Coordinates of C-alpha atoms in Angstrom, one line a residue:
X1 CA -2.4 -11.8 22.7
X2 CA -2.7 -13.3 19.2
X3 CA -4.7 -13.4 16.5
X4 CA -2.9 -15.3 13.5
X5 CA -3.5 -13.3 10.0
X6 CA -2.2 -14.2 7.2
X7 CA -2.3 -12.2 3.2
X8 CA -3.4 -13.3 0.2
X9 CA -0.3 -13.7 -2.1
X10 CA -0.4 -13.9 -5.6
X11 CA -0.4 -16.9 -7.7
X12 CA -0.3 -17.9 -11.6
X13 CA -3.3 -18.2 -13.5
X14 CA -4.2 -21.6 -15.1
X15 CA -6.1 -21.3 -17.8
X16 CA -8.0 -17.6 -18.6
X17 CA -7.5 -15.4 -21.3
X18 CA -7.7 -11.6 -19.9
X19 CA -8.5 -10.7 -23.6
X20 CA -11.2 -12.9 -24.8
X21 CA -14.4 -13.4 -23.1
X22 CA -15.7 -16.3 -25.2
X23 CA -12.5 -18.0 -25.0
X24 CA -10.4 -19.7 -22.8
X25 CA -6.5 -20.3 -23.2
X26 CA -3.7 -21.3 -21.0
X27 CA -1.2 -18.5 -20.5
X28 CA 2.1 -19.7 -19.5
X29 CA 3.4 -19.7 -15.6
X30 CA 6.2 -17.4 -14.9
X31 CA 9.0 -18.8 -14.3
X32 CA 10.6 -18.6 -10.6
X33 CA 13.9 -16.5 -11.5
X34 CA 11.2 -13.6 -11.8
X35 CA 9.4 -14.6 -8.6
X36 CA 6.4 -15.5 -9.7
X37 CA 4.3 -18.1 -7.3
X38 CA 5.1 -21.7 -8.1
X39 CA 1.5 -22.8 -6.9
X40 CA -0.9 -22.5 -9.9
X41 CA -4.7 -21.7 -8.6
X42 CA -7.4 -21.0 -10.5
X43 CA -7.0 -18.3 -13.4
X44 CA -9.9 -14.9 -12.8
X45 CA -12.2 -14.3 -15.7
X46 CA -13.3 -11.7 -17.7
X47 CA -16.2 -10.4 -16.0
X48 CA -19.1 -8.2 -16.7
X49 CA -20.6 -6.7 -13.6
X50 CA -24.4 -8.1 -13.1
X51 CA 4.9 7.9 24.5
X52 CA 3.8 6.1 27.5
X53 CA 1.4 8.8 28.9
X54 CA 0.2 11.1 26.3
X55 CA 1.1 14.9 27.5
X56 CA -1.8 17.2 27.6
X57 CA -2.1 19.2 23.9
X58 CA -3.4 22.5 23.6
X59 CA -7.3 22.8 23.3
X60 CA -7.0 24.6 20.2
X61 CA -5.4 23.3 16.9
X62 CA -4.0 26.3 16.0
X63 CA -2.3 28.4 19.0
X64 CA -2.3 32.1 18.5
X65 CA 0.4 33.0 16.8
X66 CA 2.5 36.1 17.2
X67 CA 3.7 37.9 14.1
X68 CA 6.9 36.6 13.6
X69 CA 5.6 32.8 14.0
X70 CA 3.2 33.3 11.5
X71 CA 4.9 33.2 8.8
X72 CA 6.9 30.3 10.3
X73 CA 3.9 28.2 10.4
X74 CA 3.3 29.1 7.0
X75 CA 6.1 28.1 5.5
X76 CA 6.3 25.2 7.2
X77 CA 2.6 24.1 5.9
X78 CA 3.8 24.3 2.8
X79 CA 7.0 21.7 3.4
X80 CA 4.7 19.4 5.0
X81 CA 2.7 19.6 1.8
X82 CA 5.3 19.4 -0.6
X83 CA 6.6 16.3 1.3
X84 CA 3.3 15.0 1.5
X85 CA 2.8 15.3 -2.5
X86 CA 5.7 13.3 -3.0
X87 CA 4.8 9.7 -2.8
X88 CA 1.6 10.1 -5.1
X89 CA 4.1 11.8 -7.3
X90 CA 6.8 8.7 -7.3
X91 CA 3.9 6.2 -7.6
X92 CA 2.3 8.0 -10.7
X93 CA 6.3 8.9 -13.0
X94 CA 7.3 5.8 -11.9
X95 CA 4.4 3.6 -12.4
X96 CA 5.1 -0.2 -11.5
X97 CA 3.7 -2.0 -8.5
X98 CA 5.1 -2.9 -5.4
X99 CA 3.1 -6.6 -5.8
X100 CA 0.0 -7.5 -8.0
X101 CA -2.6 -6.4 -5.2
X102 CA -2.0 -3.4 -6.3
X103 CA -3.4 -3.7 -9.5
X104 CA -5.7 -6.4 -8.7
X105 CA -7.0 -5.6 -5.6
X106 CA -7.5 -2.2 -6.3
X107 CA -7.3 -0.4 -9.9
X108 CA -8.5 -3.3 -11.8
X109 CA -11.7 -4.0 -9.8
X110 CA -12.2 -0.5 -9.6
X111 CA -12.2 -0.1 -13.6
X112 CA -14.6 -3.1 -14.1
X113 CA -16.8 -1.4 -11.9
X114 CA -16.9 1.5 -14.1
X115 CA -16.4 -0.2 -17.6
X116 CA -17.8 -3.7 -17.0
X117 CA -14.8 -5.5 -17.8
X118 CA -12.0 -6.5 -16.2
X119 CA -9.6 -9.1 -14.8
X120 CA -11.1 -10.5 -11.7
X121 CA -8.5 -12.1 -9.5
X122 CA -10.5 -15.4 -7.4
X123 CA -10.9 -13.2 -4.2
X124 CA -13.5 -11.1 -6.5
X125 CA -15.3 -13.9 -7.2
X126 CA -15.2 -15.7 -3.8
X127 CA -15.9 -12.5 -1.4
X128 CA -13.2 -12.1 0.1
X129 CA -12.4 -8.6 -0.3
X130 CA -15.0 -5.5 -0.1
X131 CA -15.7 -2.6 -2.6
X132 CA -14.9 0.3 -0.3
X133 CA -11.6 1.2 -1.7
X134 CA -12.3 -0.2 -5.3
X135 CA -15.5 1.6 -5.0
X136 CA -13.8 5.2 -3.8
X137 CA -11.5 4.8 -6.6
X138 CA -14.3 3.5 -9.3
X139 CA -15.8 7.5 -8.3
X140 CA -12.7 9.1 -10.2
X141 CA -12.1 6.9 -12.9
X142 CA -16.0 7.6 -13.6
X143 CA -14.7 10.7 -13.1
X144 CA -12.3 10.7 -15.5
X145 CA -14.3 9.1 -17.7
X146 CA -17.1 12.2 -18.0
X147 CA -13.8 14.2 -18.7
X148 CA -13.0 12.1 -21.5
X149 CA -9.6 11.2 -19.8
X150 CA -8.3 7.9 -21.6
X151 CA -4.9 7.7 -21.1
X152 CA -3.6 5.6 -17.9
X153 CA -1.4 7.9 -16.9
X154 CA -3.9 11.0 -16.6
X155 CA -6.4 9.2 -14.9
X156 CA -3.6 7.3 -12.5
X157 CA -3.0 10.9 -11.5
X158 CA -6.6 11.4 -10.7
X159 CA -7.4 8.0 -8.8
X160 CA -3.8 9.1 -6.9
X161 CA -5.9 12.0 -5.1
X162 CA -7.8 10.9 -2.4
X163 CA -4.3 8.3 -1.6
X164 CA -2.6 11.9 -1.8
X165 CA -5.3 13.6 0.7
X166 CA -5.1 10.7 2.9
X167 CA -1.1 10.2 3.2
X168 CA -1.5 14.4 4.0
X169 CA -3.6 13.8 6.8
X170 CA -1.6 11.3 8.1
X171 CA 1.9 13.3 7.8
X172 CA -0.2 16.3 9.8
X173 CA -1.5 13.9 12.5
X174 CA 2.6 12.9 12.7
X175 CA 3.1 15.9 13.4
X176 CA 0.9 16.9 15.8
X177 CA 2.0 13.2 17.8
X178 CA 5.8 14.3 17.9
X179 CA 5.0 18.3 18.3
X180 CA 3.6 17.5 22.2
X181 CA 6.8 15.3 22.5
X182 CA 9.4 17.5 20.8
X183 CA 8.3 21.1 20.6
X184 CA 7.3 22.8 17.1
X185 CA 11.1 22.8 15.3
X186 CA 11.2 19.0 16.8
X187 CA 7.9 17.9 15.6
X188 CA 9.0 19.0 11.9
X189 CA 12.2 17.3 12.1
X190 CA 10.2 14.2 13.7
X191 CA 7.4 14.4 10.4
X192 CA 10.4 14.8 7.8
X193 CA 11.7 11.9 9.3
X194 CA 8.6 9.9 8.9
X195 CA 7.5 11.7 5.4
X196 CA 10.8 11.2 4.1
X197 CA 11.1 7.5 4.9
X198 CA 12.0 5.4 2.4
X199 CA 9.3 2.9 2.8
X200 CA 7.0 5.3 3.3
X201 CA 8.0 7.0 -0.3
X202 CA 7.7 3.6 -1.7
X203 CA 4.6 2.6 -0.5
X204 CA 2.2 5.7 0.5
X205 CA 1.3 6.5 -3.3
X206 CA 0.6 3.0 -4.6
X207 CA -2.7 1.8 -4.3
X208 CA -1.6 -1.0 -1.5
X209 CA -3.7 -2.3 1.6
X210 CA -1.0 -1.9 3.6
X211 CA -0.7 1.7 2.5
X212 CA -4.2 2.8 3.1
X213 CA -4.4 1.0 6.5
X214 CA -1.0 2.3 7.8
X215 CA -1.9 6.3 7.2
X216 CA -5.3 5.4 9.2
X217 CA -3.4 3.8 11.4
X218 CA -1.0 7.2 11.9
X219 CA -4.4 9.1 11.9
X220 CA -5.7 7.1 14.8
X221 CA -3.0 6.5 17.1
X222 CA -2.6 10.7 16.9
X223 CA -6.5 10.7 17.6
X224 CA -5.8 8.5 20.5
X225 CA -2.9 10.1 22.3
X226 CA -5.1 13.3 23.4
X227 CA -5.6 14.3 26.4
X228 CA -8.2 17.2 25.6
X229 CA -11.9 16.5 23.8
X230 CA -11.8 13.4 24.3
X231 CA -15.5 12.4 22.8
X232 CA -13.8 14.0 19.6
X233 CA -10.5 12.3 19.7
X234 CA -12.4 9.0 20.6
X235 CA -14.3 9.0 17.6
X236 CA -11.8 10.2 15.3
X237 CA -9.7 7.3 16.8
X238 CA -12.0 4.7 16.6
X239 CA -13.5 5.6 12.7
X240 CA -9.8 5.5 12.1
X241 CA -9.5 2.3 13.5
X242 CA -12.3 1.1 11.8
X243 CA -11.1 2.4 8.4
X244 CA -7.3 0.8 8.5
X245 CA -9.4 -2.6 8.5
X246 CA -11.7 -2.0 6.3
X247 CA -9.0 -1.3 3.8
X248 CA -7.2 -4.2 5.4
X249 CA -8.8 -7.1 7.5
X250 CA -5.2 -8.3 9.0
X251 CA -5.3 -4.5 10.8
X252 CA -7.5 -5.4 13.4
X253 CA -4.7 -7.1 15.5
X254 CA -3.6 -3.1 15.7
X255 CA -7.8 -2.4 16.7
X256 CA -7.3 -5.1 19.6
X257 CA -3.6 -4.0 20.7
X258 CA -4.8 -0.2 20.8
X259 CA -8.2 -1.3 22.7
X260 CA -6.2 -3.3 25.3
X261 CA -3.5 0.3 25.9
X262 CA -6.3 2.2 26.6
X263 CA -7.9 0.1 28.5
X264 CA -4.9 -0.7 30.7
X265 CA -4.6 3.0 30.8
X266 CA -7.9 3.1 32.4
X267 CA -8.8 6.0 30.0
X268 CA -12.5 5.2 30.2
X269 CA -13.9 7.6 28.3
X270 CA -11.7 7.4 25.9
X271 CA -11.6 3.8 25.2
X272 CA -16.1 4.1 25.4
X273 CA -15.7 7.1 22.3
X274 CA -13.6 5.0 20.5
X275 CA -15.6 1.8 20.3
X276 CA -18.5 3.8 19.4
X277 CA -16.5 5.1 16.2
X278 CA -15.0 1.9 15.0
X279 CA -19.0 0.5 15.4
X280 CA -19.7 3.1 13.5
X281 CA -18.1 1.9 10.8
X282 CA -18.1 -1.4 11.1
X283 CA -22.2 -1.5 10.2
X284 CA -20.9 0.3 7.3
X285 CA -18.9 -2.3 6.4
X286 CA -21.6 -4.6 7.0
X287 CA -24.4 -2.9 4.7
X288 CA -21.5 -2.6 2.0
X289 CA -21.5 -6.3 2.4
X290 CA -24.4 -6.8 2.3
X291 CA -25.4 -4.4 -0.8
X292 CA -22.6 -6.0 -2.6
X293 CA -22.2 -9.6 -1.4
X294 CA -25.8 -10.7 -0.2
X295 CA -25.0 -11.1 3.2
X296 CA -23.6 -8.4 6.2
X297 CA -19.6 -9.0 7.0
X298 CA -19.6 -11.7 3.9
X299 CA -16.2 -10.3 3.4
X300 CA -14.6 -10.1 6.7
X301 CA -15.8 -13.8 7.7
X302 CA -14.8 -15.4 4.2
X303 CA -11.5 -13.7 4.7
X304 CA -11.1 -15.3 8.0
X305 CA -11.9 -18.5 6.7
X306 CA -9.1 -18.8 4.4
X307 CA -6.9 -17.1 6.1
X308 CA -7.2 -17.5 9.6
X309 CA -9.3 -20.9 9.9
X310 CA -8.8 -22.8 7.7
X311 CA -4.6 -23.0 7.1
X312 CA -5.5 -22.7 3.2
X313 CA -3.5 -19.6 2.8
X314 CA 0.2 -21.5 4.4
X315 CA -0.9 -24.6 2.3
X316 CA -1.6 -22.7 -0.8
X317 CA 0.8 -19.7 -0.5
X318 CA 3.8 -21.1 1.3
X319 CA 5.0 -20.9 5.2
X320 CA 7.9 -19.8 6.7
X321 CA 10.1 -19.8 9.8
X322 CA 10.1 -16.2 12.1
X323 CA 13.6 -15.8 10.6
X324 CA 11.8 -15.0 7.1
X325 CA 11.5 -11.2 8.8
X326 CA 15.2 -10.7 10.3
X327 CA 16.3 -8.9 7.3
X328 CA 13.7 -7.0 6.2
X329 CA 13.3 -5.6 9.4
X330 CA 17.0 -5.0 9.7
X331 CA 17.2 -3.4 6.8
X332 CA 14.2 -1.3 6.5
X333 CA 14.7 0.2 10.5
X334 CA 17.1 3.6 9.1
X335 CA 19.8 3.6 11.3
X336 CA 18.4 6.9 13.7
X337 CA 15.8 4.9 14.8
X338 CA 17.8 2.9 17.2
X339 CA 18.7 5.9 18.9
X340 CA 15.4 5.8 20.5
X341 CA 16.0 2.1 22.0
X342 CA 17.7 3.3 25.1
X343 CA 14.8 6.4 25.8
X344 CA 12.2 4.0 25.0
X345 CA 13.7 1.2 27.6
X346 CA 14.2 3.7 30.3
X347 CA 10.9 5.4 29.5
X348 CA 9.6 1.5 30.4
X349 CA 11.5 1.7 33.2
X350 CA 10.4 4.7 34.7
X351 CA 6.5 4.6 33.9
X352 CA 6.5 1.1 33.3
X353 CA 4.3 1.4 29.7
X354 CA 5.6 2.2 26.5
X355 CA 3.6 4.8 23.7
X356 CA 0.5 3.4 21.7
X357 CA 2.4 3.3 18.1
X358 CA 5.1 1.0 19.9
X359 CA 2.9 -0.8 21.3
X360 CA 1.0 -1.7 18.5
X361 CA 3.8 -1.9 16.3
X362 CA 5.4 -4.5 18.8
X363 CA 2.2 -6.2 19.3
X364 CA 1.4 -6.9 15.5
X365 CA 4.8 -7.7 14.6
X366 CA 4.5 -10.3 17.3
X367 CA 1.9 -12.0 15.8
X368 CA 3.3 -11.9 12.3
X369 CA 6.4 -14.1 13.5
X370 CA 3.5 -16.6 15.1
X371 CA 2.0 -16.3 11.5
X372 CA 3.1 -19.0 9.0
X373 CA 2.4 -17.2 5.7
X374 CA 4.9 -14.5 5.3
X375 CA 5.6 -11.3 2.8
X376 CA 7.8 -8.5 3.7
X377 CA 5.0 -6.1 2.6
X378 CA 2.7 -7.3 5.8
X379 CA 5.7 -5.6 7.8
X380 CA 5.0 -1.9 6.3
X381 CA 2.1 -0.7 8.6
X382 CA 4.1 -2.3 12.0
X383 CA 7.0 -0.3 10.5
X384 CA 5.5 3.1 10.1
X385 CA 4.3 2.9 13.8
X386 CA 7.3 2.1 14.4
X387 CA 9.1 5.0 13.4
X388 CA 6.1 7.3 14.4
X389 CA 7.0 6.0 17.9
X390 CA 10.9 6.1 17.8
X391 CA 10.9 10.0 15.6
X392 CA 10.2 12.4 18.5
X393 CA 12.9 11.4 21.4
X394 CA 15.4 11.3 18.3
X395 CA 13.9 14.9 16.8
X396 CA 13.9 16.0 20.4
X397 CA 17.8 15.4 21.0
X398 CA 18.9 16.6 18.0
X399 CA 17.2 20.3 18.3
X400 CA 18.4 20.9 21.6
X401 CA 22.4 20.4 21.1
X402 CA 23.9 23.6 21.7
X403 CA 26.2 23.6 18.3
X404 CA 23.9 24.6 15.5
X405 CA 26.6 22.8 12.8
X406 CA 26.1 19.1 14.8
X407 CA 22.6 19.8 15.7
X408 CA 21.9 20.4 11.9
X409 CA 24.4 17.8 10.5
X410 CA 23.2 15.0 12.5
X411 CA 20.0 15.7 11.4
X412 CA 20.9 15.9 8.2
X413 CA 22.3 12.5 7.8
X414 CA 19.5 11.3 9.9
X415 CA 17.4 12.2 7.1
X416 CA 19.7 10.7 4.4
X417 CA 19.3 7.9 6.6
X418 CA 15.1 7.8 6.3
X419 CA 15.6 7.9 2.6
X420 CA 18.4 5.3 2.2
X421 CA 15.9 2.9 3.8
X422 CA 14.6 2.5 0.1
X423 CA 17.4 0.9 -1.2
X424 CA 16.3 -2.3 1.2
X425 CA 12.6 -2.4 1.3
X426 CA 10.9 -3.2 -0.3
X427 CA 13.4 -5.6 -1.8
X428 CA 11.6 -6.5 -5.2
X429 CA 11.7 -5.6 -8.4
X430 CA 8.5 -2.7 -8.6
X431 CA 9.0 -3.6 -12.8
X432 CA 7.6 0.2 -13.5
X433 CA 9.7 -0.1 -17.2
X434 CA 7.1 -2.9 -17.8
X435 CA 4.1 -0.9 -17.3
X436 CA 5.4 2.2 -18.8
X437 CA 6.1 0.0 -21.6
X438 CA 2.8 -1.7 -21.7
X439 CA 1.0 1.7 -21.4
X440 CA 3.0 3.1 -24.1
X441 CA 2.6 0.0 -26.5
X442 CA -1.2 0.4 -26.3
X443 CA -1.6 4.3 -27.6
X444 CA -2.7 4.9 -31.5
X445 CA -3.8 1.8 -33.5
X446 CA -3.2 -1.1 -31.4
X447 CA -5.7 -3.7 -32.0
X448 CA -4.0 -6.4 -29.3
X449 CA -1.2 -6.4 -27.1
X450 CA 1.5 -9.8 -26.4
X451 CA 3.6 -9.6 -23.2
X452 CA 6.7 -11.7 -23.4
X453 CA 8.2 -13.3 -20.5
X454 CA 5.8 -12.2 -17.9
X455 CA 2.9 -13.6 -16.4
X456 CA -0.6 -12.7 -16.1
X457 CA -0.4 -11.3 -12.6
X458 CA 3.1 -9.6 -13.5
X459 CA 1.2 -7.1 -16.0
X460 CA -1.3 -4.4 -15.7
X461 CA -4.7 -5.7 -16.2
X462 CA -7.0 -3.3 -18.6
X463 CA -6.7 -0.5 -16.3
X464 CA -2.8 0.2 -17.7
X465 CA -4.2 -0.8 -21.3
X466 CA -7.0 1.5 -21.4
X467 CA -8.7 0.2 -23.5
X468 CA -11.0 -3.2 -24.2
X469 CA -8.3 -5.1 -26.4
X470 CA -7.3 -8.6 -26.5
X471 CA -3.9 -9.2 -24.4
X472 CA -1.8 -12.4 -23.8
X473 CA 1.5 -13.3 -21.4
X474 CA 3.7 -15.7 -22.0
X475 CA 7.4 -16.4 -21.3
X476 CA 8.8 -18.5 -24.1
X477 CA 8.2 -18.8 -28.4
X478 CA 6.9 -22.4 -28.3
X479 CA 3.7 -21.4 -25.7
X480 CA 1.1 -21.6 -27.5
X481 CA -0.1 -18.1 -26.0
X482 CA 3.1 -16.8 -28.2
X483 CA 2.3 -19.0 -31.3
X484 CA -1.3 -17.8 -31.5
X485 CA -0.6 -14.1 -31.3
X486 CA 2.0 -14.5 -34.2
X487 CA -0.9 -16.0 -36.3
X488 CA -3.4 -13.6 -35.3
X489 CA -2.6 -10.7 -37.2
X490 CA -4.9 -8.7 -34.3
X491 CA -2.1 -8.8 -31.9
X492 CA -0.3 -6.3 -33.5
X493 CA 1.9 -5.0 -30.3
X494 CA 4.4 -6.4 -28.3
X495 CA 6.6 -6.0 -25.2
X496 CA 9.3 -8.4 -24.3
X497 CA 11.5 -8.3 -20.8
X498 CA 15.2 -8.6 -21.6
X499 CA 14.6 -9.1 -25.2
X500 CA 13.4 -12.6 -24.6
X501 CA 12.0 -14.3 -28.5
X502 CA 13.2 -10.9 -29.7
X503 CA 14.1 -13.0 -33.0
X504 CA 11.1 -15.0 -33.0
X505 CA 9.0 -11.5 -32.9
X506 CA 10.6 -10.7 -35.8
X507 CA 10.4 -13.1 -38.1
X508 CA 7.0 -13.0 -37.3
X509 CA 7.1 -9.4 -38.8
X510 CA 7.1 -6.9 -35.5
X511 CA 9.9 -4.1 -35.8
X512 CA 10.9 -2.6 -32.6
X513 CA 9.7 0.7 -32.1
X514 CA 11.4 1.6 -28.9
X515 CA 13.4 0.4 -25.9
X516 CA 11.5 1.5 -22.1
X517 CA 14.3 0.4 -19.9
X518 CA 14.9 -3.5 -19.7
X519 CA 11.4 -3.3 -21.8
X520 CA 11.4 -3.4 -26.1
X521 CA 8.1 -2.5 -27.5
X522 CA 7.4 -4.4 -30.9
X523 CA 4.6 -3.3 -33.6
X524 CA 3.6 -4.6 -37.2
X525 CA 0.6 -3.6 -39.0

């Protein structure tokens, strides 16, 4: 089975000024040794809005409990939530993005919603994105904005909630998966493993695609593994479903691989509940379309144009061999997770299927090897599933060796291992001293803001500003982006990576103010 998907990379603008909206200039093109695109595409404008066989789980979600296990669960709850909290957290100190979608594809669509003005990257323009999640996210900056919150780092926290709620839901569906699997200490070693994943730290607070599909994803597969109400675990499922590719179009290869499992599970009912939620919302999706673009699944089928139909996104964005993924995939797998290699193989053996998750997860990594536009984010969602799929055998072993100091040190370093999966993937630079900087540089009296070596797609867009100022990038003194802010006395901020035309800055009577990691924030008045 395969249905080729490729992602929308990110490209240098030729020829918008995010500042001005009677005016165009050309801002300069990053240059490579900073990894931005080499293929120039049109610049966006300023724009005013006009396991193989699930095992039976317990018809209740909450067992009775007997005192002592009470406050067991309890406490429990409460690491679950604490873990849960923590990727929201990373994403909002931290700041930084993981790739420009993040800011582009999300926040700043979301705050021209609610301000009318904004950078508007091309798929904005041309349709090929829909409003939910810049629309759920446009709600609490509004939000914010009948608080009078103004600073981007109070209202980041804000539009961080529902991602926060979500990636919560997910870690308790995680659970649930690996507690019919492992037992109740298993099934929390088996969620720590998951919720303390590196990637999964990375990723699960930043306002990424791939992070919103993959917790729907978690959600579903948990939905789908029942084996009591079904009606109810069908529709959860299949809404689910639905949801992961709404937030990402490319997640449907995971709707297709999870149909086909249940379908060669002959669970009937199952599979009937499920494709009753998923159409649910997929005429959701088409009256948002429709509301918003003119036309029902304008989105979805402009996506698959370019993306799928077309071969514009490998022209335009680049192609690569299947060998693009060996490392990330190498690297990103913590070490534990082989460990379930030779259960999963004699599982396959012995029932002759393997779990949803891994199937999934094999099915769409599959087709991104056949695919030829390739990022290392796209392998995030497969990942999760992944280690969804690989967590409870592991878990399982490790809580029944009889010597409580191996059984807890292995699952000790197992966890180190989970979080030492950072250090590899994702493998770029997140830049989070830029945008602290940036947000930093923009408080008080600044009238405009110049960003020195860095591109347009490298910086924050309005929603890190805050505020409706004029803003230019460039990378060297002689671009004429840099020559005009040093005669316009308006631009009276700026922020330079690595101290690049630090002197030129200063002749042209900017004092540094501070130093934000590899960041130095300039001012003159």
């Amino acid at each position: 089975m395969s249905l080729p998907s490729h992602e929308v990379g990110f490209h240098s603008p030729s020829g918008s000024d995010p500042g001005w909206a009677t005016e165009r200039f050309t801002p300069c093109v990053r240059e490579r040794g900073r990894e931005e695109s080499a293929a120039p595409v049109s610049a966006p404008l300023l724009a005013t809005p006009t396991d193989a066989n699930p095992t039976p789980e317990p018809t209740s979600l909450e067992p009775e409990l007997t005192p002592p296990e009470a406050p067991a669960r309890s406490w429990m709850r409460w690491l679950l939530g604490a873990v849960a909290l923590l990727p929201g957290l990373i994403a909002v100190v931290q700041l930084g993005r993981i790739h420009p979608d993040e800011v582009y594809q999300s926040l700043e669509p979301a705050w021209w919603r609610v301000h009318g003005y904004g950078v508007l990257a091309w798929e904005w323009r041309e349709g090929l994105r829909n409003w939910a999640v810049p629309g759920v996210l446009a709600g609490f900056l509004k939000l914010a904005d009948l608080l009078g919150i103004t600073h981007p780092r109070a209202y980041r926290v804000l539009v961080a909630l529902p991602q926060v709620a979500l990636h919560a839901w997910s870690l308790w569906a995680a659970y649930r998966f690996a507690q019919r699997r492992a037992g109740t200490l298993g099934g929390l070693l088996s969620t720590l493993l998951v919720g303390l994943y590196g990637p999964v730290l990375v990723f699960a607070g930043r306002t990424m695609a791939e992070s919103i599909s993959a917790s729907l994803l978690i959600v579903a597969v948990e939905a789908l593994d029942r084996r009591a109400r079904l009606a109810r675990a069908g529709l959860v499922g299949g809404m689910a479903l639905g949801l992961a590719v709404v937030a990402r179009y490319p997640s449907a290869i995971f709707v297709l691989a999870a149909l086909v499992w249940l379908a060669a599970a002959r669970q009937w009912r199952l599979l009937a509940f499920t494709c009753a939620g998923g159409l649910g919302v997929a005429v959701a999706l088409g009256a948002l379309d429709w509301a918003t673009w003119g036309s029902p699944f304008h989105s979805f089928f402009a996506y698959v144009r370019f993306n799928v139909l077309s071969g514009k996104a490998a022209a335009q964005f680049g192609a690569d061999a299947p060998s693009f993924y060996v490392k990330p995939l190498f690297t990103a797998v913590p070490l534990w997770a082989w460990a379930a290699v030779p259960v999963g193989v004699a599982a396959l053996r012995r029932h002759r299927a393997v779990s949803l998750p891994l199937w999934c997860a094999a099915v769409y990594t599959g087709v991104l090897l056949a695919t030829a536009h390739k990022e290392e984010r796209f392998l995030y969602p497969g990942l999760m599933l992944g280690v969804l799929a690989a967590a409870p055998p592991v878990a399982a072993g490790l809580v029944q060796l009889a010597r409580p100091t191996r059984r807890w040190g292995l699952a000790g370093l197992a966890l180190v291992a989970s979080l030492a999966s950072a250090a590899f993937f994702p493998s770029g630079d997140l830049r989070a001293d830029q945008l602290r900087a940036i947000v930093a540089a923009t408080r008080g009296n600044a009238r405009g803001l110049l960003i020195v070596n860095e591109g347009l797609w490298g910086s924050g867009g309005f929603f890190y500003l805050g505020k409706r100022i004029p803003w230019l990038t460039c990378d060297w003194p002689h671009d004429g982006a840099f020559q005009r802010a040093l005669r316009d006395r308006t631009f009276n901020r700026a922020v330079t990576f690595e101290d690049r035309a630090l002197d030129e800055l200063q002749a042209g009577g900017f004092h540094i103010v501070r130093k934000v990691g590899r960041e130095t924030i300039l001012s003159r008045e």
